[in-house]
XYZ file of C-alpha atoms in Angstrom:
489
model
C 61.400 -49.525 -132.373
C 63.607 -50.379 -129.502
C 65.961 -53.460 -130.279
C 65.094 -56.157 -128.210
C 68.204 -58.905 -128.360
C 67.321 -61.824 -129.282
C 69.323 -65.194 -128.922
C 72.345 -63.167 -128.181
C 75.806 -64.642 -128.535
C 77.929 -65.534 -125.814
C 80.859 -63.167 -124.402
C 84.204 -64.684 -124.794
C 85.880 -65.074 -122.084
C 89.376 -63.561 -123.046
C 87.239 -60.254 -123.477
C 85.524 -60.523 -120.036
C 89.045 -61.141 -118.570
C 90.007 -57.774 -120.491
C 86.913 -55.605 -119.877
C 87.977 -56.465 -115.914
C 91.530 -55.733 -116.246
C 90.747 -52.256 -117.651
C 88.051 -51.537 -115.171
C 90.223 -52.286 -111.992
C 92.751 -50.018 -113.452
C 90.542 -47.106 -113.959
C 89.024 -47.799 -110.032
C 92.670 -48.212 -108.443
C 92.687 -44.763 -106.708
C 90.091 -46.505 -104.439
C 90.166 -50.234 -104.294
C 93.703 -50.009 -103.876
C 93.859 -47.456 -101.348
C 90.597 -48.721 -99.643
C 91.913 -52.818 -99.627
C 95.205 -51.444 -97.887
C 93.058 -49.717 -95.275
C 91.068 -52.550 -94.330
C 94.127 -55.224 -94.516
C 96.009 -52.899 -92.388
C 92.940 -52.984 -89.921
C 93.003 -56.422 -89.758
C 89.517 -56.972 -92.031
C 88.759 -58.578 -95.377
C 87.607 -56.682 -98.169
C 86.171 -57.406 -101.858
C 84.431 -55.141 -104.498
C 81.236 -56.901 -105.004
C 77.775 -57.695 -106.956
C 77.043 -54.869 -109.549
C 80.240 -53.160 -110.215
C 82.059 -56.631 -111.000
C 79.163 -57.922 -113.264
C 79.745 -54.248 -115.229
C 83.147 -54.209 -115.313
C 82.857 -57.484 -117.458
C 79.930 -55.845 -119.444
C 82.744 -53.232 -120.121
C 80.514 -50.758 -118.621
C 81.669 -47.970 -116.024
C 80.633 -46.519 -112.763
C 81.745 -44.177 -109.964
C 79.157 -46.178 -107.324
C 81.273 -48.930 -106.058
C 80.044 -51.257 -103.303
C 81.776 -53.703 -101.192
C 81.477 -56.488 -98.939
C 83.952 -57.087 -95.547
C 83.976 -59.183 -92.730
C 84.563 -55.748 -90.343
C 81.251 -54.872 -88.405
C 79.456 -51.327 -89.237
C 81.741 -49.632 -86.186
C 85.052 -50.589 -87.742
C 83.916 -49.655 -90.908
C 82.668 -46.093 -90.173
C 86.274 -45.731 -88.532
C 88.274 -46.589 -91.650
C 86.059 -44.395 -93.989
C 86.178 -41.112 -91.659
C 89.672 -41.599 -92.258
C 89.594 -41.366 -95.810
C 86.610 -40.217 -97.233
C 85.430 -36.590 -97.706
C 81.312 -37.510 -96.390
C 80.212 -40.081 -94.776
C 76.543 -41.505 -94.411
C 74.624 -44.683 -92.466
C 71.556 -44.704 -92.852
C 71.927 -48.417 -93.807
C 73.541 -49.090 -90.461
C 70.766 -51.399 -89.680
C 71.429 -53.718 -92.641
C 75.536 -53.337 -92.333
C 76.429 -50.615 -94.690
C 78.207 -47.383 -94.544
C 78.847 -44.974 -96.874
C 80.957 -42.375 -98.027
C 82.244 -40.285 -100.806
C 85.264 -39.817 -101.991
C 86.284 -37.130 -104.742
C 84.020 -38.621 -108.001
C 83.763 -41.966 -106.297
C 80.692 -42.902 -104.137
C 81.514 -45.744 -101.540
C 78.859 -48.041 -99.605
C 80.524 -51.057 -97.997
C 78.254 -53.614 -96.437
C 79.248 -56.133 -93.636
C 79.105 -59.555 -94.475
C 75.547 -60.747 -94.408
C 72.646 -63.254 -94.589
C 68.958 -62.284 -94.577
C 65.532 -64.016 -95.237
C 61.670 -63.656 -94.977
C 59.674 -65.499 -92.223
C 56.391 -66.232 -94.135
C 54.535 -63.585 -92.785
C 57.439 -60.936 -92.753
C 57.547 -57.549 -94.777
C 60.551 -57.002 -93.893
C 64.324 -58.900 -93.825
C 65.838 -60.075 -91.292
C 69.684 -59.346 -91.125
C 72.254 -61.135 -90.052
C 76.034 -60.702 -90.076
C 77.972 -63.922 -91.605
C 82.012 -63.942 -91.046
C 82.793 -64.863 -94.700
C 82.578 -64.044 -98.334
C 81.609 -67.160 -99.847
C 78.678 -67.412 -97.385
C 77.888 -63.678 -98.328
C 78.408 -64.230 -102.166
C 75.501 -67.861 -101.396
C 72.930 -65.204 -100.006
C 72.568 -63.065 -103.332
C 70.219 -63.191 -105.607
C 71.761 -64.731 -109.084
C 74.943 -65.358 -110.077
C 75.943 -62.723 -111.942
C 75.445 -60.689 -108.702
C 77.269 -63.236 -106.763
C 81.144 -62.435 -108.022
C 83.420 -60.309 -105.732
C 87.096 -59.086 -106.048
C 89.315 -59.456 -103.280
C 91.379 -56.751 -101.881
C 93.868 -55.658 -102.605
C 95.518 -58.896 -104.149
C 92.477 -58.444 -106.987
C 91.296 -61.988 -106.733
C 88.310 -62.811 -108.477
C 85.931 -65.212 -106.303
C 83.262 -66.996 -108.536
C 82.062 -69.896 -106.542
C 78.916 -70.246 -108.366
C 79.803 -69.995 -112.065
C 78.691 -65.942 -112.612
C 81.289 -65.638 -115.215
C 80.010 -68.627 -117.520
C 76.222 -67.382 -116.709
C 77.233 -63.774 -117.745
C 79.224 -64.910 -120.609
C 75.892 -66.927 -121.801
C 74.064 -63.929 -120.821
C 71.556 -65.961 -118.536
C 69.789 -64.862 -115.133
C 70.266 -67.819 -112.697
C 70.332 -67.694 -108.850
C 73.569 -69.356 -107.099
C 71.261 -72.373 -105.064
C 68.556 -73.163 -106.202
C 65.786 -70.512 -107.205
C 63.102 -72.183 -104.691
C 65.274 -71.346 -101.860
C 66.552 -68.374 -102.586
C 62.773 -66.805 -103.491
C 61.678 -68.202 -100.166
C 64.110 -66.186 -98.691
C 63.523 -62.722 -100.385
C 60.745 -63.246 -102.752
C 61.007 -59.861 -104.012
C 63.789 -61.277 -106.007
C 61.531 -62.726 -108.514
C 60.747 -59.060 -109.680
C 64.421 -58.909 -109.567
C 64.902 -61.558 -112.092
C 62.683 -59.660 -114.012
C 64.361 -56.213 -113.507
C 67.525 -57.980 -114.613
C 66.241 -59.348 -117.502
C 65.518 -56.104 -118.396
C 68.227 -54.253 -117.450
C 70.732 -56.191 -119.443
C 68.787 -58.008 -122.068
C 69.657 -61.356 -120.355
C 67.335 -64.588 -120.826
C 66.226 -66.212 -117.892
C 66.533 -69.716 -116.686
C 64.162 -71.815 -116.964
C 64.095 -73.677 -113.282
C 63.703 -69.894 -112.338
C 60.934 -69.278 -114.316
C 59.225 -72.100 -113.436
C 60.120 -71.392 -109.486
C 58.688 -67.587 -110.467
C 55.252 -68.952 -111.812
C 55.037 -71.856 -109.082
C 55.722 -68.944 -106.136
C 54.312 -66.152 -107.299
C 51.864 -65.662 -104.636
C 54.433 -64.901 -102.435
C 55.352 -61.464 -103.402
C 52.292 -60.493 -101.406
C 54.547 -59.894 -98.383
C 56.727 -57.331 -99.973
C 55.743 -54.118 -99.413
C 54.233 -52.050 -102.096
C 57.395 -49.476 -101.572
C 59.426 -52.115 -102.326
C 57.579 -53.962 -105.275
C 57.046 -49.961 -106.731
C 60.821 -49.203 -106.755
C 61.943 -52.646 -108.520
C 58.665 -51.703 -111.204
C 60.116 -48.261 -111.350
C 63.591 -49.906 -112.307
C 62.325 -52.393 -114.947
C 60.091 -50.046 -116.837
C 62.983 -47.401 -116.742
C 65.586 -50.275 -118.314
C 67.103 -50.439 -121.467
C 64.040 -53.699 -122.554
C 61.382 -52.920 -120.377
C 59.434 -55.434 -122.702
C 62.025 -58.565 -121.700
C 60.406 -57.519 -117.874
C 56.929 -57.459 -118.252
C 56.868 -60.295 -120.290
C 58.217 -62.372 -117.716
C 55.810 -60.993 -114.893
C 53.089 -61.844 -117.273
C 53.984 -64.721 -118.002
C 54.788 -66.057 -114.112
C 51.645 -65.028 -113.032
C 53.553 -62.133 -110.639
C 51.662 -59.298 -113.040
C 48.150 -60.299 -111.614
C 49.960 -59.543 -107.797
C 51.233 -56.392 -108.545
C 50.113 -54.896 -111.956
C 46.896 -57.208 -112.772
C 46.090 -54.308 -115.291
C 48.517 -55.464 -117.779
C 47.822 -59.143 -118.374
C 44.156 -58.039 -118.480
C 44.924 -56.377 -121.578
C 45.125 -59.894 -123.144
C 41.363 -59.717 -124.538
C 39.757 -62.711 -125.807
C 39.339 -62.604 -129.605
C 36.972 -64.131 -131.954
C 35.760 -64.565 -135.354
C 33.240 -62.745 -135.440
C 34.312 -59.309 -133.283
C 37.681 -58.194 -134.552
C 40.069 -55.743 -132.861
C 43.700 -55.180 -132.347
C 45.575 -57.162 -129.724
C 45.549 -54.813 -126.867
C 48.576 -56.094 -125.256
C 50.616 -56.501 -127.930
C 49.620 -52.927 -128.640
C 50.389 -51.962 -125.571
C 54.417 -52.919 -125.495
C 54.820 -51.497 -128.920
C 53.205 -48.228 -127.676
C 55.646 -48.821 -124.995
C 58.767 -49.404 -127.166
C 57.646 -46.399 -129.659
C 57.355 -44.062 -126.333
C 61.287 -44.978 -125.396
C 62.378 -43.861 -129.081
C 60.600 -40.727 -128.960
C 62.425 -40.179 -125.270
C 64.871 -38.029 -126.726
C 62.140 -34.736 -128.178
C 61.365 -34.791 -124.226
C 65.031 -33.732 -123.203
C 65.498 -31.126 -126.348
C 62.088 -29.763 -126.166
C 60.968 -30.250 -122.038
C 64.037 -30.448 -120.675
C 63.029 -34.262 -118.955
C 66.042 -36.061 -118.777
C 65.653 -40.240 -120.195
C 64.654 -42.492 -118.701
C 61.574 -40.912 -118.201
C 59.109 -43.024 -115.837
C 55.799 -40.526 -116.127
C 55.772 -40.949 -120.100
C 56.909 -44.709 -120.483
C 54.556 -46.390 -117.476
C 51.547 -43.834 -118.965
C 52.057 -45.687 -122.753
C 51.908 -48.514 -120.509
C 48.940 -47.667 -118.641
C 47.504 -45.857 -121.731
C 44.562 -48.525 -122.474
C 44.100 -50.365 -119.106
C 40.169 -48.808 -119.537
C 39.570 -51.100 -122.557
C 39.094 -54.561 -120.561
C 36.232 -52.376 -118.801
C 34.506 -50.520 -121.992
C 34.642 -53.423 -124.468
C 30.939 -53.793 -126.707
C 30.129 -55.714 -128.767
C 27.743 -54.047 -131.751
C 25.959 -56.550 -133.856
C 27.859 -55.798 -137.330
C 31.135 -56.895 -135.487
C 32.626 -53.893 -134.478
C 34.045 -53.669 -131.118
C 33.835 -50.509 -129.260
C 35.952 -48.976 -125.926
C 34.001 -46.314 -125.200
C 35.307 -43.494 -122.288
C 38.351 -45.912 -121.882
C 40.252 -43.080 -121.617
C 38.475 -42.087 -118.555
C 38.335 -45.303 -117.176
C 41.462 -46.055 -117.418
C 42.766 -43.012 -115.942
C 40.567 -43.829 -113.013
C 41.909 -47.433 -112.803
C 45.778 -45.906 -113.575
C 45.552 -43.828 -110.356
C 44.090 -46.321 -108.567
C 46.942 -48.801 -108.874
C 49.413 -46.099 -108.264
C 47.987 -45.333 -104.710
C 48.138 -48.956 -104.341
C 52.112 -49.055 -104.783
C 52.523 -45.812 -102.862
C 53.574 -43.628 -105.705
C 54.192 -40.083 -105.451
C 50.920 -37.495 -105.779
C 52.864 -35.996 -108.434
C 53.539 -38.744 -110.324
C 50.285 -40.065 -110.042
C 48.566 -37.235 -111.134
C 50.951 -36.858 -114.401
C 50.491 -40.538 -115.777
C 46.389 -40.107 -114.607
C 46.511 -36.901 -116.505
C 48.068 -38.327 -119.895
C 45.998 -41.756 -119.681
C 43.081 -39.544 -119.569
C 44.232 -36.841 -122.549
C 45.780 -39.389 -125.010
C 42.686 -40.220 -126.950
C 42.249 -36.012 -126.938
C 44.320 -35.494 -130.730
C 41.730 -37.883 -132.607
C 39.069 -35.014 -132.106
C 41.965 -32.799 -134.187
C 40.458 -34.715 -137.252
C 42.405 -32.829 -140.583
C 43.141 -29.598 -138.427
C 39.230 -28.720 -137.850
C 40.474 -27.500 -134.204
C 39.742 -23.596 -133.962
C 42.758 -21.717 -132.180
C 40.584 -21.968 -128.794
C 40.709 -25.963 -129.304
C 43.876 -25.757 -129.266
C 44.628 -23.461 -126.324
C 42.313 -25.835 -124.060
C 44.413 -28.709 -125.548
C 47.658 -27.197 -123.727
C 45.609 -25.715 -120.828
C 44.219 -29.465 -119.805
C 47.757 -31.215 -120.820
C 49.300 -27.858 -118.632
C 52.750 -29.064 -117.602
C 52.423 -32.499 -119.180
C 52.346 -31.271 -122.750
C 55.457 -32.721 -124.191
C 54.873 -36.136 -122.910
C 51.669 -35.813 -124.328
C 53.595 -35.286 -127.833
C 55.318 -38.136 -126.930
C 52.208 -40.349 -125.828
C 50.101 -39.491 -128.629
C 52.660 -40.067 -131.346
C 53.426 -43.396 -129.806
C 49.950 -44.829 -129.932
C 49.970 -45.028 -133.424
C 51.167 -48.560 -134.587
C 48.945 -49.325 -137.569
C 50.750 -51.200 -140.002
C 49.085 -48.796 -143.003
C 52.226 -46.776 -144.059
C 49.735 -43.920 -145.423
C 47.443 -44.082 -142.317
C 50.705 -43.686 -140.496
C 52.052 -41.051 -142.403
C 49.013 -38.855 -142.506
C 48.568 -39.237 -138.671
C 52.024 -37.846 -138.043
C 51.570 -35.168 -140.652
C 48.359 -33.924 -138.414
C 50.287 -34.283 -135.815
C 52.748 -32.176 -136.745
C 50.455 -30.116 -137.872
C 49.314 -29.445 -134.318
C 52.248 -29.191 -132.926
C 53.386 -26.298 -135.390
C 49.974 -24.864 -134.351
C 50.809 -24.977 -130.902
C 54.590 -23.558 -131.149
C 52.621 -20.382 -133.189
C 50.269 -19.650 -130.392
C 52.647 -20.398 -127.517
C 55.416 -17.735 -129.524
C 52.103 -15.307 -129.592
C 50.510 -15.955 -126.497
C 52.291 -17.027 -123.587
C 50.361 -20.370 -123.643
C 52.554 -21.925 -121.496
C 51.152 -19.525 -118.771
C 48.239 -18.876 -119.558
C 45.632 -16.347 -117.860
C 43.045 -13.876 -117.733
C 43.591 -10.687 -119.192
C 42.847 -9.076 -115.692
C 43.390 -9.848 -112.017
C 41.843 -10.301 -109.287
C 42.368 -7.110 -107.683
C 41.064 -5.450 -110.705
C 38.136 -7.338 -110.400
C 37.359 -6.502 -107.433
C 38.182 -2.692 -108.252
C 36.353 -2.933 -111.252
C 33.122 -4.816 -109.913
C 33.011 -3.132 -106.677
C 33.241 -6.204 -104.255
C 35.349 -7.808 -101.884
C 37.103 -11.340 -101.678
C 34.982 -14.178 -102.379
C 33.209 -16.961 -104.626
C 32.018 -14.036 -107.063
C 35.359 -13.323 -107.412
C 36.212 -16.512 -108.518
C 33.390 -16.918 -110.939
C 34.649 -14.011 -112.558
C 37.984 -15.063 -113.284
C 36.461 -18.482 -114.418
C 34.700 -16.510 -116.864
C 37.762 -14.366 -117.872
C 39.493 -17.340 -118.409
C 36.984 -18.852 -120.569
C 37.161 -15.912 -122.441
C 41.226 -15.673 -123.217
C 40.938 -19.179 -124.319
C 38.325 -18.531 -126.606
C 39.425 -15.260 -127.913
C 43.093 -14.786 -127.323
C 44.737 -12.019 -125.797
C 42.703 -8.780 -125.329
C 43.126 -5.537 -124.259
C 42.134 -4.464 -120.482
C 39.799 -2.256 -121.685
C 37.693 -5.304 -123.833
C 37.999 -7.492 -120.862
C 36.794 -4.661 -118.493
C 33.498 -4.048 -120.962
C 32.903 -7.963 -121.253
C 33.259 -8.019 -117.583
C 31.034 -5.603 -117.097
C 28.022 -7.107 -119.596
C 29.042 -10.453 -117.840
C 28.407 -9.232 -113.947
C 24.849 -6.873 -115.479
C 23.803 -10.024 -117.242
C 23.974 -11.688 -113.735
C 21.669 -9.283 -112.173
């Protein structure tokens, strides 16, 4: 299962001052270059936010951003004159940006921005210093900066003690600064994630006592930051948090509805709890999608449809009178409910359509039973998974967390079992692509008509045919063609 951190220990600071060192050494070709530039122009300059928090998690990057007091003109200046492309379409929020060999540049103009309550949308202004651009971001291990080119390290609001203690905290205090961009408290969240932080608990408590107030973000906005936490290293660190705030029921109310009430008398497994470890289990089975489907990890489709996988069950819970509870078609339903909510956040057609598809198929393996599935089960099984197959490997396997060792072990073994079934066909068949054994021009040729809905019928039945029989010669499919369209009258 994915590790989770728990209680981690704090950084020492001697290696934070180290991990820094090193990383401003490896950048030098630009911050040293680009801090002489801007000096020489008259204009401050400071490597800011994400690429200082990394560089004292010892991690690297080649996407640097900075922060300077020059306005977007005098910045596009000084980067035509050193970069190799330039860009801007965040002119309207004071950035510009350019690349430069292996380094990718955006430098943003010293800034403030907040929400009016009824705004979807910040509202920019330019501030004329760094300290009152580092008090505008969103927590304090965000709010560090490096000056340039002396390489001074401005911390006004205690980022390097915070990151150290590996804590999520915002520089005032979290009322204010969720006021002014509530989409931040997904942020917190997002962080939390990302670098298996803990989070403070006046933020939390600002989080659950605000959470209404995410309704004014756009859905874009809310889907990309959902996007980002599901796709981090603890997605579970996330959602727990937006569960436990209250911000879930705003912008994923499927998930905390997975917390069923339990009783007694009707027994079943705790659905949300089932849920995240499906979740988790998904994320170690990542890497078969990159060796066998070429998907590289992260991979959104399969980890938000293990999310998704039982949102049906709230829906199709019954109660039978010997205590057994039942989620009938929750496959179904949830796949209904799954696209639904995806709409709502303005996903992509294609991405809805793949997590719909495996919400809907992942209940599809329990009909394999001990291998009873004839070959043409198992063509229809790839057919209807079609180009979501290997995530479906990945889904299925995942939604198996029963704590029986030999119920666990025999479900992988028919598992594998299918999968070894499917690899034989595929290397026989073409499954991948799979198709009638004749066109539709020899259809037509053969049947004597023109382009139309009989046309189509006859390819359905083709089809039907290959999947139940296999590949056959055009000389079979021609004769059961032919008793097909005499049968028809």
């Amino acid at each position: 299962m994915t590790d989770v951190p728990d209680s981690p220990a704090p950084m020492r600071l001697v290696d934070v001052q180290a991990a820094v060192a090193a990383e401003l050494d490896r950048i030098a070709p630009v911050i040293d270059e680009l801090g002489a530039l801007f000096a020489a122009a008259g204009h401050e300059l400071a490597l800011v936010g994400g690429p200082v928090r990394d560089a004292m998690l010892g991690r690297r990057s080649n996407d640097l951003d900075f922060t300077t007091s020059a306005r977007p003109e005098q910045t596009d200046r000084i980067l035509k004159s050193w970069g190799d492309a330039w860009w801007d379409m965040g002119r309207d929020f004071g950035t510009i940006g350019c690349r430069k060999g292996e380094w990718v540049v955006e430098v943003t103009t010293y800034r403030s921005e907040a929400y009016d309550p009824d705004s979807r949308k910040p509202e920019v202004q330019y501030g004329d210093s760094l300290a009152g651009d580092l008090g505008r971001r969103d927590f304090t291990v965000n709010a560090m900066a490096v000056r340039l080119p002396s390489r001074e390290l401005e911390d006004p609001y205690g980022g390097v003690v915070d990151l150290a203690h590996r804590v999520i905290r915002t520089p005032g205090t979290p009322e204010q600064s969720f006021s002014d961009d509530p989409l931040r408290m997904m942020r917190a969240a997002r962080f939390a994630a990302q670098l298996g932080f803990s989070v403070d608990p006046a933020v939390v408590q600002a989080m659950t006592e605000m959470a209404d107030r995410i309704q004014i973000i756009s859905a874009e906005r809310v889907r990309d930051e959902l996007v980002k936490l599901v796709c981090a290293p603890h997605p579970r660190l996330g959602l727990e948090l937006l569960v436990e705030t209250g911000l879930a029921d705003r912008v994923l109310p499927e998930l905390p509805a997975l917390k069923l009430e339990r009783d007694e008398h009707h027994r079943h497994k705790d659905v949300y709890e089932h849920t995240l470890t499906v979740l988790e289990q998904a994320i170690d089975l990542e890497p078969r999608l990159a060796t066998r489907g070429d998907i590289p990890a992260p991979d959104f489709v399969s980890r938000f449809a293990a999310l998704m996988h039982d949102v049906g069950k709230p829906r199709t819970r019954r109660f039978q009178d010997d205590g057994v509870v039942t989620f009938h078609h929750h496959d179904v339903v949830g796949a209904k409910l799954t696209r639904k909510r995806m709409k709502a956040l303005k996903f992509s057609n294609e991405q809805i359509d793949a997590v719909g598809d495996l919400v809907e198929l992942h209940l599809r393996f329990h009909g394999y039973g001990s291998g009873e599935w004839t070959d043409s089960a198992v063509r229809r099984y790839v057919r209807d998974a079609g180009p979501q197959l290997e995530r479906l490997h990945v889904l299925t396997r995942a939604d198996c967390t029963t704590r029986n060792k030999k119920k666990a072990d025999r479900l992988r073994r028919t598992y594998d079992d299918l999968e070894a079934r499917i690899d034989r066909l595929s290397a026989e068949e073409e499954l991948a692509s799979i198709r009638p054994d004749l066109d539709g021009n020899q259809i037509m040729t053969l049947l004597g008509i023109g382009p139309g809905r009989e046309v189509g019928e006859a390819y359905k039945f083709l089809l039907e045919l290959r999947l139940d029989n296999g590949p056959m010669s055009e000389e079979d499919a021609a004769a059961a063609l032919r008793e097909w369209w005499a049968a028809r009258g």
